Each structure stands twice: as C-alpha cells, then as structure tokens.
Short mmCIF file of C-alpha atoms and ligand atoms in Angstrom, two decimals:
data_model
loop_
_atom_site.label_atom_id
_atom_site.label_comp_id
_atom_site.label_asym_id
_atom_site.label_seq_id
_atom_site.Cartn_x
_atom_site.Cartn_y
_atom_site.Cartn_z
CA MET A 1387 15.81 14.89 77.47
CA ALA A 1388 15.35 17.23 75.20
CA GLU A 1389 11.80 19.40 75.09
CA ALA A 1390 10.32 17.58 72.83
CA LYS A 1391 9.63 19.85 68.88
CA LYS A 1392 6.62 20.70 68.59
CA LEU A 1393 4.88 20.48 64.89
CA PHE A 1394 1.93 22.13 63.44
CA ILE A 1395 0.10 19.95 60.51
CA LYS A 1396 -3.31 21.97 58.71
CA THR A 1397 -4.78 19.68 56.11
CA TYR A 1398 -7.32 21.24 53.45
CA GLY A 1399 -8.90 19.08 50.54
CA CYS A 1400 -9.92 15.27 50.94
CA GLN A 1401 -9.86 12.63 52.85
CA MET A 1402 -6.27 10.96 51.52
CA ASN A 1403 -4.77 14.43 52.61
CA VAL A 1404 -5.96 14.15 56.45
CA TYR A 1405 -5.02 9.87 56.17
CA ASP A 1406 -1.67 11.99 55.17
CA SER A 1407 -1.47 13.86 57.51
CA GLU A 1408 -2.02 11.32 60.63
CA ARG A 1409 0.54 9.19 58.78
CA MET A 1410 2.91 12.35 58.88
CA VAL A 1411 2.46 13.75 62.03
CA GLU A 1412 3.75 9.58 63.20
CA ALA A 1413 7.06 9.71 60.46
CA MET A 1414 7.59 13.24 62.30
CA GLY A 1415 6.79 12.01 65.44
CA ALA A 1416 9.68 9.40 65.17
CA GLU A 1417 11.99 12.68 64.93
CA GLY A 1418 10.58 14.02 67.83
CA TYR A 1419 8.17 16.49 67.23
CA VAL A 1420 4.89 16.42 68.99
CA THR A 1421 1.71 18.56 67.67
CA THR A 1422 0.56 21.14 68.66
CA ASP A 1423 -2.63 23.30 68.02
CA SER A 1424 -0.88 27.01 67.73
CA VAL A 1425 1.66 27.98 65.32
CA GLU A 1426 3.30 30.12 67.89
CA GLU A 1427 4.35 27.70 69.44
CA ALA A 1428 5.30 25.25 66.51
CA ASP A 1429 8.72 24.41 65.47
CA MET A 1430 8.35 23.88 61.92
CA VAL A 1431 4.19 23.91 60.12
CA LEU A 1432 3.30 21.53 57.85
CA LEU A 1433 0.49 22.90 55.65
CA ASN A 1434 -0.71 19.38 53.94
CA THR A 1435 -2.28 20.95 50.67
CA CYS A 1436 -5.28 20.82 47.90
CA HIS A 1437 -4.95 21.79 44.23
CA ILE A 1438 -8.51 20.01 43.01
CA ARG A 1439 -9.91 23.86 42.45
CA GLU A 1440 -8.41 26.98 42.11
CA LYS A 1441 -9.58 28.77 45.47
CA ALA A 1442 -8.33 25.19 47.12
CA SER A 1443 -4.98 25.81 45.87
CA GLU A 1444 -5.06 30.08 45.95
CA LYS A 1445 -5.54 28.81 50.29
CA LEU A 1446 -1.43 27.71 50.11
CA TYR A 1447 -0.81 31.64 49.70
CA SER A 1448 -2.62 33.26 51.16
CA ASP A 1449 -1.78 31.19 54.12
CA LEU A 1450 1.74 31.19 53.35
CA GLY A 1451 1.33 34.96 53.36
CA ARG A 1452 0.21 34.58 57.02
CA LEU A 1453 2.53 32.92 58.29
CA ARG A 1454 5.52 35.45 57.78
CA PRO A 1455 5.73 37.33 60.21
CA PHE A 1456 5.68 33.72 62.19
CA LYS A 1457 8.61 33.16 60.74
CA GLU A 1458 9.96 36.56 60.69
CA ALA A 1459 9.55 36.19 64.76
CA LYS A 1460 10.86 32.93 65.39
CA PRO A 1461 13.86 32.60 62.07
CA ASP A 1462 14.10 29.08 62.94
CA LEU A 1463 10.40 28.02 62.00
CA LYS A 1464 10.26 25.49 59.70
CA ILE A 1465 7.60 26.18 56.86
CA GLY A 1466 7.42 22.76 55.05
CA VAL A 1467 4.39 22.34 51.90
CA ALA A 1468 2.75 19.07 51.64
CA GLY A 1469 0.40 17.41 49.42
CA CYS A 1470 -0.78 17.81 45.55
CA VAL A 1471 -0.27 22.01 45.20
CA ALA A 1472 3.57 20.89 45.94
CA GLN A 1473 3.65 18.55 43.90
CA ALA A 1474 2.02 19.81 41.21
CA GLU A 1475 4.49 23.65 41.57
CA GLY A 1476 6.67 22.26 44.03
CA ASP A 1477 8.99 24.68 42.45
CA GLU A 1478 7.30 28.07 41.49
CA ILE A 1479 6.53 26.86 45.69
CA MET A 1480 9.68 28.06 45.97
CA ARG A 1481 11.00 30.30 43.67
CA ARG A 1482 7.81 32.28 44.52
CA MET A 1483 7.56 32.07 48.78
CA PRO A 1484 11.05 31.74 49.68
CA LEU A 1485 9.49 31.50 54.11
CA VAL A 1486 9.36 27.71 52.32
CA ASP A 1487 12.03 25.68 53.45
CA LEU A 1488 10.56 21.82 52.63
CA VAL A 1489 8.15 21.13 49.47
CA VAL A 1490 7.24 17.17 49.64
CA GLY A 1491 4.76 15.55 46.66
CA PRO A 1492 2.41 12.81 48.65
CA GLN A 1493 4.46 10.43 46.75
CA SER A 1494 7.57 10.99 49.35
CA TYR A 1495 6.50 11.28 52.90
CA HIS A 1496 8.23 8.41 54.23
CA ARG A 1497 11.29 10.61 53.92
CA LEU A 1498 10.45 13.76 55.91
CA PRO A 1499 12.67 12.14 58.77
CA GLU A 1500 16.02 12.28 56.41
CA MET A 1501 14.30 15.34 54.35
CA ASN A 1502 14.11 17.69 58.39
CA ARG A 1503 17.69 16.15 58.65
CA LYS A 1504 18.72 17.94 55.29
CA MET A 1505 16.80 21.75 56.22
CA GLN A 1506 17.95 21.86 60.29
CA ALA A 1507 20.93 21.42 58.82
CA GLY A 1508 20.12 24.86 56.54
CA GLY A 1509 19.35 23.33 53.65
CA LYS A 1510 16.15 23.25 51.14
CA VAL A 1511 14.58 20.61 50.16
CA VAL A 1512 12.29 19.90 47.04
CA ASP A 1513 11.21 16.42 46.43
CA THR A 1514 8.12 15.56 44.65
CA GLU A 1515 9.87 12.39 42.38
CA PHE A 1516 7.55 9.90 42.16
CA PRO A 1517 9.75 6.69 44.07
CA PRO A 1518 8.99 3.32 43.50
CA GLU A 1519 8.14 1.47 46.91
CA ASP A 1520 5.06 1.56 48.88
CA LYS A 1521 6.05 5.88 51.48
CA PHE A 1522 3.55 3.10 54.09
CA ALA A 1523 5.56 0.82 54.29
CA HIS A 1524 8.39 2.73 54.98
CA LEU A 1525 6.18 5.08 57.46
CA PRO A 1526 6.45 4.18 61.11
CA GLU A 1527 2.89 1.60 62.75
CA ARG A 1528 -0.11 3.87 63.64
CA LYS A 1529 -0.18 4.89 66.75
CA ALA A 1530 -3.61 5.02 69.73
CA LEU A 1531 -6.06 6.90 67.24
CA ARG A 1532 -8.31 9.75 67.97
CA GLY A 1533 -11.40 7.82 68.30
CA PRO A 1534 -13.41 4.06 67.20
CA VAL A 1535 -13.56 5.48 62.77
CA ALA A 1536 -9.72 5.07 60.89
CA PHE A 1537 -9.23 6.20 57.69
CA LEU A 1538 -7.54 3.04 55.62
CA THR A 1539 -5.42 4.22 52.31
CA VAL A 1540 -5.92 1.20 49.89
CA GLN A 1541 -5.15 2.63 46.73
CA GLU A 1542 -4.24 6.07 45.15
CA GLY A 1543 -3.48 7.82 42.06
CA CYS A 1544 -6.03 7.80 38.73
CA ASP A 1545 -5.08 6.40 35.56
CA LYS A 1546 -8.93 7.90 34.28
CA PHE A 1547 -7.64 11.45 33.05
CA CYS A 1548 -10.80 13.13 33.70
CA ALA A 1549 -11.11 16.20 31.03
CA PHE A 1550 -10.78 18.67 34.00
CA CYS A 1551 -8.68 16.85 36.96
CA VAL A 1552 -5.37 17.35 38.22
CA VAL A 1553 -5.24 14.23 40.25
CA PRO A 1554 -3.93 12.01 38.02
CA TYR A 1555 -0.67 14.18 37.44
CA THR A 1556 -0.59 15.12 41.31
CA ARG A 1557 -1.49 12.33 42.87
CA GLY A 1558 0.19 9.86 39.68
CA ALA A 1559 -1.07 6.73 38.51
CA GLU A 1560 -2.89 4.10 39.91
CA VAL A 1561 -1.13 1.92 42.82
CA SER A 1562 -2.74 -0.14 45.44
CA ARG A 1563 -0.97 -1.57 48.04
CA ALA A 1564 -0.68 -5.16 49.25
CA ALA A 1565 -3.12 -6.47 50.77
CA ALA A 1566 -1.01 -8.47 53.03
CA ARG A 1567 0.38 -5.20 54.55
CA LEU A 1568 -3.81 -3.18 54.93
CA LEU A 1569 -5.00 -6.10 56.91
CA ALA A 1570 -2.71 -5.63 59.84
CA GLU A 1571 -3.11 -1.73 59.31
CA ALA A 1572 -6.13 -3.19 59.84
CA ARG A 1573 -4.92 -5.15 62.73
CA GLY A 1574 -3.26 -3.03 64.61
CA LEU A 1575 -6.14 -0.37 64.14
CA VAL A 1576 -8.67 -2.47 65.63
CA GLU A 1577 -6.41 -2.86 68.00
CA LYS A 1578 -6.31 -0.28 69.09
CA GLY A 1579 -9.95 0.78 69.67
CA VAL A 1580 -11.05 1.50 65.95
CA ARG A 1581 -14.02 -0.42 65.18
CA GLU A 1582 -14.82 0.99 61.61
CA ILE A 1583 -12.32 1.44 58.23
CA THR A 1584 -12.75 3.88 55.47
CA LEU A 1585 -10.91 1.82 52.56
CA LEU A 1586 -9.35 5.15 50.88
CA GLY A 1587 -8.64 5.60 47.46
CA GLN A 1588 -8.95 8.32 44.64
CA ASN A 1589 -10.12 5.35 42.07
CA VAL A 1590 -10.59 2.98 44.86
CA ASN A 1591 -12.73 0.64 43.32
CA ALA A 1592 -9.94 0.23 40.98
CA TYR A 1593 -7.88 -1.73 43.69
CA HIS A 1594 -5.97 -4.40 42.09
CA GLY A 1595 -3.71 -5.35 44.95
CA THR A 1596 -1.10 -8.47 45.83
CA GLY A 1597 -3.63 -10.88 47.82
CA GLU A 1598 -1.54 -14.22 49.85
CA ASP A 1599 -3.34 -15.79 46.41
CA GLY A 1600 -2.93 -13.62 43.58
CA ASP A 1601 -4.55 -10.27 42.76
CA TRP A 1602 -7.46 -9.27 44.75
CA GLY A 1603 -10.01 -6.84 44.16
CA LEU A 1604 -11.91 -4.16 45.95
CA ALA A 1605 -14.45 -6.64 46.71
CA ARG A 1606 -12.02 -9.85 47.95
CA LEU A 1607 -10.13 -7.12 50.45
CA VAL A 1608 -13.39 -6.16 52.14
CA ARG A 1609 -14.54 -9.26 52.38
CA GLU A 1610 -11.39 -10.53 53.66
CA LEU A 1611 -11.29 -7.51 56.18
CA ALA A 1612 -14.80 -8.24 57.12
CA ARG A 1613 -13.33 -12.13 58.56
CA ILE A 1614 -10.95 -9.30 61.38
CA ASP A 1615 -13.30 -9.76 64.79
CA GLY A 1616 -13.65 -6.65 66.60
CA LEU A 1617 -14.26 -4.85 62.92
CA GLU A 1618 -17.62 -3.89 62.69
CA ARG A 1619 -17.69 -1.58 59.93
CA ILE A 1620 -16.40 -1.26 56.48
CA ARG A 1621 -16.30 1.83 53.72
CA TYR A 1622 -14.20 2.53 50.93
CA THR A 1623 -14.69 5.86 49.22
CA THR A 1624 -14.45 7.31 45.96
CA SER A 1625 -15.38 5.66 43.32
CA HIS A 1626 -15.77 5.40 39.24
CA PRO A 1627 -18.33 3.77 37.73
CA ASN A 1628 -16.64 2.05 35.54
CA ASP A 1629 -14.64 -0.80 38.09
CA MET A 1630 -17.84 -1.51 40.63
CA GLU A 1631 -17.13 -4.90 39.80
CA ASP A 1632 -19.82 -7.16 39.98
CA ASP A 1633 -18.08 -9.34 42.60
CA LEU A 1634 -18.35 -5.55 44.10
CA ILE A 1635 -22.12 -5.15 43.67
CA ALA A 1636 -22.56 -9.17 45.48
CA ALA A 1637 -20.81 -8.11 48.30
CA HIS A 1638 -22.96 -4.96 49.13
CA GLY A 1639 -25.71 -7.13 49.15
CA ASP A 1640 -24.17 -10.79 51.16
CA GLU A 1641 -21.61 -8.40 53.90
CA GLY A 1642 -23.07 -7.69 56.58
CA LYS A 1643 -19.96 -5.67 57.67
CA LEU A 1644 -20.15 -2.81 54.21
CA MET A 1645 -21.73 -0.62 55.36
CA PRO A 1646 -25.53 0.66 52.41
CA TYR A 1647 -23.63 3.93 51.40
CA LEU A 1648 -21.84 4.49 47.72
CA HIS A 1649 -20.67 7.05 46.89
CA LEU A 1650 -20.56 7.59 43.42
CA PRO A 1651 -19.00 10.59 41.50
CA VAL A 1652 -21.37 10.83 38.20
CA GLN A 1653 -20.11 14.63 37.22
CA SER A 1654 -23.22 15.64 34.56
CA GLY A 1655 -25.85 14.06 33.62
CA SER A 1656 -25.70 14.88 29.59
CA ASP A 1657 -24.20 12.21 27.41
CA ARG A 1658 -21.86 15.52 25.77
CA ILE A 1659 -21.28 17.31 28.25
CA LEU A 1660 -20.24 13.45 29.34
CA ARG A 1661 -18.05 12.48 26.22
CA ALA A 1662 -16.28 15.65 26.89
CA MET A 1663 -15.14 15.05 30.44
CA ASN A 1664 -13.95 12.47 29.45
CA ARG A 1665 -15.61 10.06 31.66
CA LYS A 1666 -16.12 7.18 29.57
CA HIS A 1667 -19.93 6.61 30.65
CA GLY A 1668 -22.81 7.42 29.59
CA ARG A 1669 -25.95 8.22 30.79
CA ASP A 1670 -28.03 5.84 30.72
CA GLN A 1671 -24.95 3.25 32.57
CA TYR A 1672 -25.50 5.13 34.78
CA PHE A 1673 -28.89 4.10 36.02
CA ARG A 1674 -28.70 0.36 34.59
CA LEU A 1675 -25.70 0.51 37.11
CA VAL A 1676 -27.98 1.79 39.60
CA GLU A 1677 -30.59 -0.59 39.16
CA ARG A 1678 -27.99 -3.15 39.56
CA ILE A 1679 -26.16 -2.20 42.82
CA ARG A 1680 -29.46 -1.11 45.03
CA ALA A 1681 -31.03 -4.58 43.36
CA ALA A 1682 -28.28 -5.95 45.34
CA ARG A 1683 -28.73 -3.59 48.49
CA PRO A 1684 -31.99 -1.90 48.08
CA ASP A 1685 -32.03 0.21 50.98
CA ILE A 1686 -28.33 1.78 49.88
CA LEU A 1687 -27.66 5.77 49.84
CA LEU A 1688 -26.24 6.87 47.00
CA SER A 1689 -24.16 10.21 47.10
CA SER A 1690 -22.67 11.61 43.94
CA ASP A 1691 -20.02 15.42 42.80
CA PHE A 1692 -21.89 16.84 40.60
CA ILE A 1693 -19.15 20.01 38.45
CA VAL A 1694 -21.77 22.65 36.96
CA GLY A 1695 -20.39 25.06 33.75
CA PHE A 1696 -18.23 22.60 32.54
CA PRO A 1697 -17.02 24.60 29.10
CA GLY A 1698 -20.09 24.64 26.55
CA GLU A 1699 -23.19 22.99 28.84
CA THR A 1700 -25.48 24.08 27.10
CA ASP A 1701 -29.09 24.81 29.25
CA ALA A 1702 -30.21 21.00 27.89
CA ASP A 1703 -27.23 20.25 29.16
CA PHE A 1704 -28.10 21.49 33.05
CA ALA A 1705 -31.42 20.34 32.38
CA ASP A 1706 -30.50 16.39 31.87
CA THR A 1707 -28.90 16.80 34.85
CA LEU A 1708 -31.12 17.31 37.11
CA ASP A 1709 -33.57 15.05 35.68
CA LEU A 1710 -30.71 12.34 36.62
CA ILE A 1711 -30.69 13.99 39.50
CA ARG A 1712 -34.40 13.53 39.65
CA ALA A 1713 -34.57 9.72 38.57
CA VAL A 1714 -31.43 8.59 40.70
CA GLY A 1715 -32.21 9.89 44.00
CA PHE A 1716 -29.03 10.97 45.94
CA GLY A 1717 -29.11 10.15 49.85
CA GLN A 1718 -26.20 13.49 49.51
CA SER A 1719 -24.19 15.43 47.26
CA TYR A 1720 -21.22 17.75 46.70
CA SER A 1721 -21.03 20.07 43.61
CA PHE A 1722 -19.15 22.21 42.35
CA LYS A 1723 -18.44 25.23 39.77
CA TYR A 1724 -16.10 23.81 37.61
CA SER A 1725 -12.48 25.65 37.77
CA ALA A 1726 -10.35 25.36 34.92
CA ARG A 1727 -6.79 23.35 36.19
CA PRO A 1728 -3.94 24.48 34.64
CA GLY A 1729 -2.69 21.65 32.05
CA THR A 1730 -5.66 19.98 31.80
CA PRO A 1731 -7.54 19.55 28.86
CA ALA A 1732 -10.50 21.10 29.55
CA ALA A 1733 -8.59 24.51 30.81
CA GLU A 1734 -8.02 24.81 27.17
CA LYS A 1735 -11.76 24.99 25.69
CA PRO A 1736 -13.52 28.93 26.63
CA ALA A 1737 -15.57 28.71 29.75
CA VAL A 1738 -19.27 29.56 30.78
CA ALA A 1739 -20.51 33.03 31.73
CA ALA A 1740 -19.41 32.73 36.01
CA GLY A 1741 -22.57 34.17 36.03
CA ILE A 1742 -24.62 31.02 34.25
CA ALA A 1743 -23.06 28.38 35.84
CA ASP A 1744 -23.71 30.30 39.61
CA GLU A 1745 -27.12 30.62 38.78
CA ARG A 1746 -27.03 26.31 37.58
CA LEU A 1747 -25.14 25.40 41.05
CA GLN A 1748 -27.78 27.39 42.92
CA GLU A 1749 -30.38 25.36 41.37
CA LEU A 1750 -28.61 22.03 41.14
CA GLN A 1751 -27.72 23.16 45.31
CA ALA A 1752 -31.72 23.15 46.16
CA LEU A 1753 -32.18 20.29 44.54
CA LEU A 1754 -29.62 17.98 46.12
CA LEU A 1755 -30.41 19.56 49.46
CA ALA A 1756 -33.79 19.10 48.80
CA GLN A 1757 -33.59 15.31 48.32
CA GLN A 1758 -30.90 15.18 51.00
CA ARG A 1759 -33.49 15.98 53.28
CA ALA A 1760 -36.17 13.70 52.13
CA ALA A 1761 -33.37 10.34 52.77
CA GLN A 1762 -32.79 12.18 56.49
CA THR A 1763 -37.13 12.15 56.62
CA ALA A 1764 -37.14 8.64 55.14
CA MET A 1765 -34.91 7.47 57.87
CA VAL A 1766 -37.16 9.12 60.25
CA GLY A 1767 -39.05 5.56 62.44
CA ARG A 1768 -36.16 2.42 61.42
CA GLU A 1769 -34.75 1.18 63.20
CA VAL A 1770 -30.53 1.59 62.65
CA GLY A 1771 -27.15 0.87 64.10
CA VAL A 1772 -26.03 3.43 65.22
CA LEU A 1773 -22.19 3.68 65.70
CA TYR A 1774 -20.84 6.35 68.92
CA GLU A 1775 -18.08 7.98 68.26
CA LYS A 1776 -18.09 10.99 70.66
CA ALA A 1777 -20.51 12.50 73.38
CA GLY A 1778 -22.68 15.66 71.76
CA ARG A 1779 -23.18 18.93 73.52
CA MET A 1780 -26.13 17.72 75.84
CA ALA A 1781 -25.45 16.32 78.94
CA GLY A 1782 -26.10 12.51 78.33
CA GLN A 1783 -25.71 12.72 75.03
CA MET A 1784 -23.70 10.53 72.26
CA VAL A 1785 -22.82 11.37 68.66
CA GLY A 1786 -22.19 8.92 65.86
CA LYS A 1787 -23.43 7.76 62.19
CA SER A 1788 -25.92 5.05 61.64
CA ASP A 1789 -24.93 2.55 58.78
CA HIS A 1790 -26.19 4.46 56.52
CA LEU A 1791 -23.36 7.53 57.38
CA HIS A 1792 -25.94 10.01 58.82
CA ALA A 1793 -24.77 11.69 62.04
CA VAL A 1794 -27.20 10.87 64.64
CA HIS A 1795 -27.93 12.45 68.32
CA VAL A 1796 -28.91 9.84 71.35
CA VAL A 1797 -29.56 10.89 75.04
CA ASP A 1798 -27.94 7.25 76.48
CA PRO A 1799 -25.79 8.48 79.76
CA ASP A 1800 -24.42 5.09 80.43
CA ALA A 1801 -22.75 5.11 76.59
CA ARG A 1802 -19.17 5.30 75.43
CA ALA A 1803 -17.32 6.28 72.69
CA GLY A 1804 -17.16 2.77 70.31
CA ASP A 1805 -20.26 1.66 71.24
CA LEU A 1806 -22.40 0.11 68.58
CA VAL A 1807 -26.36 0.24 69.19
CA ARG A 1808 -29.08 0.20 67.37
CA VAL A 1809 -31.23 3.08 67.52
CA ARG A 1810 -34.94 3.93 66.55
CA ILE A 1811 -35.22 7.00 64.65
CA THR A 1812 -36.69 9.81 65.96
CA GLU A 1813 -36.70 13.24 64.02
CA SER A 1814 -34.46 14.59 60.84
CA GLY A 1815 -32.66 17.87 61.93
CA PRO A 1816 -30.67 20.23 59.52
CA ASN A 1817 -27.43 18.25 59.20
CA SER A 1818 -28.48 15.34 61.74
CA LEU A 1819 -31.03 12.74 62.97
CA GLY A 1820 -31.93 11.93 66.86
CA GLY A 1821 -33.13 9.03 68.15
CA VAL A 1822 -33.68 6.90 71.39
CA ARG A 1823 -31.43 3.50 72.37
CA LEU A 1824 -33.28 0.52 72.07
N1 5AD B 2772 -13.76 22.50 38.76
C1 5AD B 2772 -14.46 21.42 39.44
N2 5AD B 2772 -14.85 20.87 40.99
C2 5AD B 2772 -13.94 20.04 39.69
N3 5AD B 2772 -13.61 18.49 40.64
C3 5AD B 2772 -12.01 17.84 40.25
N4 5AD B 2772 -12.03 18.40 40.00
C4 5AD B 2772 -12.50 20.01 39.50
C5 5AD B 2772 -12.55 20.89 38.74
N5 5AD B 2772 -11.37 21.08 38.14
C6 5AD B 2772 -14.48 17.25 41.12
C7 5AD B 2772 -15.85 16.50 40.95
C8 5AD B 2772 -14.58 15.28 41.83
C9 5AD B 2772 -14.03 15.94 43.01
C10 5AD B 2772 -13.47 15.88 43.76
O1 5AD B 2772 -13.58 17.17 42.64
O2 5AD B 2772 -16.38 16.38 41.08
O3 5AD B 2772 -15.67 14.27 41.88
FE1 SF4 B 2773 -10.12 12.82 38.99
FE2 SF4 B 2773 -11.77 11.20 37.35
FE3 SF4 B 2773 -9.77 10.15 38.71
FE4 SF4 B 2773 -11.74 10.66 39.65
S1 SF4 B 2773 -11.43 9.23 38.19
S2 SF4 B 2773 -10.08 11.40 40.05
S3 SF4 B 2773 -12.70 13.21 38.61
S4 SF4 B 2773 -9.50 11.81 36.79
#
C-alpha cells in the first residue's frame, strides 16, 4: 500500500471552525490522508480561516507568506484556504497568492474529495457557492474522537445582520440541520465515548429543524438529546437574545443535562448603540430576559461578547455598557475593539479614535476580569460536577470542566478522562479552580 499522504490543518477563529476542521480531516481521511503537526512533512496544508475582525483575516496572508519557502522546496505541496476568508475573498486570494491551489467556502466542504482530485491533476479550484444540500450529510461518519467532549453543529448562518458583522455574508442565511441526523450523530459520538456535547450555531437558539413530528426548536432538540443514555451534559452556543424562547428558558430550569452556563452576547449597554448596531433589542429587554433566565435557573453563569468603539460611541454610551455589566454580573466575557469589516453597513461610518477605543477596552476588560474572578471565588466551598478531560500537569492530577464551564484541577490518581465526578471546590486560581473529589 502506498504511504499515507499527510495533511496539516490550521484552524483560526470560532468553535464552528474547530468542528468544520474535524469534519474536513475526516473527509480527507477517506482520500487516504492522515494529519501531521509538521508543515515540512505535509503534502497538503489547509488553513481554515476567520473573517470576523481585520486581525484574524490578516493572519491568513502572513501565514501564506510563511508557506512560500515550503512550496518552493516541495512544489507538489498543495495549499488550500477554507473558512470565512475563503468565502469573502476567494478570488482575491487566488490573485494575490499564486501559491494557493484551492479555495473552499464553508458550505462546500463535502466537495473536498472531488476538489482534491482536480487539484492533484494540476488544476486550481475555487468553490464558494452555497449549495442547497446539507454538507454534513455528505461527509463521512465521525471518527474516534480525542476525548469525552465534542462539538455538534446544528445550525449555520445568520439572518440578523448586525451592522458590524460579516457572518451573514460569509456563512449565509440561517439553515438548520434535520433533527434525525443530529440525533444519529450524537448517538454515534456517545458510542465513541463522548459524554458532553456542545451544540453549535452562529445563532444556535434560532434552530428550527425538521423533526419527526414537524418543526423542532432548540428546546425540543435539547430534550430529545437528553434522552440518549450515556450523554451526560449538553451545552449550546452562540445565542441571540431575541431568540431565547420560553421553552428554552424552561429547559434551563428542568432539564438536568442542560448545563447552567449561557453565552448570551449583548455587545453594548447603550440603547443608542444597540439601535445603530441593528441588534433589534434594547438594554431593558436584555435585563428582563436575564431575570427570566435566572428565575428558571438561579445559579446560571452568564457570559457575553462586547464591542467597544463602535462608530458613534460616546463616553455616555460606554458608561451605559459598564453599567449594564455591573447590573448583570457576567461570569466570563469576550471583548473586542470594533473592527470595520468591508461590506458591512457600519464600515461606512466614521470611526472612534483608536486611542479612545483602546482606553475603553482596557477599562471594560478590567471590570470583566474582576467579575470573572468574583464568579470563580463564589464557587469556593460549593459542590459541582466535573467531567475529566485529561491528565493535569501534576502527578495524579486530572483537569476537567465544571457544570459552569470553569476549568477545575483535582488530584485523583485513579481517575480517567471521561469520568464525571462530584467535586468540592477549595480554591480559585487566575484561570481555573482547584477542588477535591467527594
Ligand atoms: N469588530 C469587532 N468585533 C466583532 N465581532 C463581530 N464582528 C465584529 C467586528 N466587526 C464580535 C462580536 C461577536 C463576536 C463573535 O465577535 O462581539 O459576538
Ligand atoms: Fe453576527 Fe449579529 Fe449574526 Fe451574531 S447575530 S453572527 S453578531 S450578525
């Protein structure tokens, strides 16, 4: 048998890309490729890119520049660009970067084997279409996974058109996968040792897929997944506040496998900026929503994304954002300086001075960090579930995630990855908790 060809894959950006990369590896596996961690060894390099902010996009071009000597040394090396930059700038990539052989947008990964054959025959391939079929249904079955936690993409795309965001253009309109396929994929994952599944979607709570008795929302999907024996934990991300329906909130109260953590980006605390961002909700609506969620699940840990320096943001608007953060109290958050993205409505507007945006970001991050630490400290003394994911650095130590998604270190010499145990939290470090097994 010929020696297996080697694939080096690099993933940028969000968890959806992590999932997509796994599926691409599986698709190329069917073509005889195995993965490698070394570019020198690789017969094919795939860069799975992110377009969300300028910095993320630019990484592609610098990484491609760094690949040039490898291609010169080994002209047979095939270089492919996948993901959202491929979707947004496919033709430009081909023009600017002659070393690229393949450009494939996020909706066409199931066509990779066919594209690979064309590429191996010496051709260049660009596919940035939005084909109507479910790409995942045309990809090979999931392989053995690396651990007890897995992602499962249930929905892709976005119809919200926030004024700053490229996702509706790079990932297309909202599309949900059929429930039966998702249940089958989840069962397959559980058979391979997975005990926690995070459902992914750009707007995951806008999930509306075909179920056996009609349209299923995310709450119904979660409840059906919860019936799978051996699947112990379910999470989902990312949610838009306007799609938090009553049945999903209720599930947080009574579905024991649905974990008490919710990423619910608000982006800004200023009504004026929320309107300019086209978020279609105000700050009071967000407050009321948080109240309802906390009524259903009082100990839920909330996280959010924030953008500072959106065009037109004044000191008063920024103060409203700080105020919202103080009022809600987030356990974890991600914050970004606004980055103008070509083709989005906000990109036309005059920018906030970079120095001001930098200062605001620092102030915001200091507050968010203090809240994150406070949420961690509040766990000390509490009993939580921990799903071990791997051995820790110290002898006999395991590392896993708590129900609230905190990383937890536990000395537990006889344990194995995949064990779900009860732990008393005893200490809080900078980025993780420590505890003892009960
Ligand atoms: N600039 C800065 N941050 C952005 N995000 C999306 N688009 C932009 C942009 N143009 C952030 C939002 C979103 C997260 C995934 O990335 O906060 O929730
Ligand atoms: Fe982007 Fe807004 Fe859609 Fe989220 S909801 S993906 S921020 S357009």
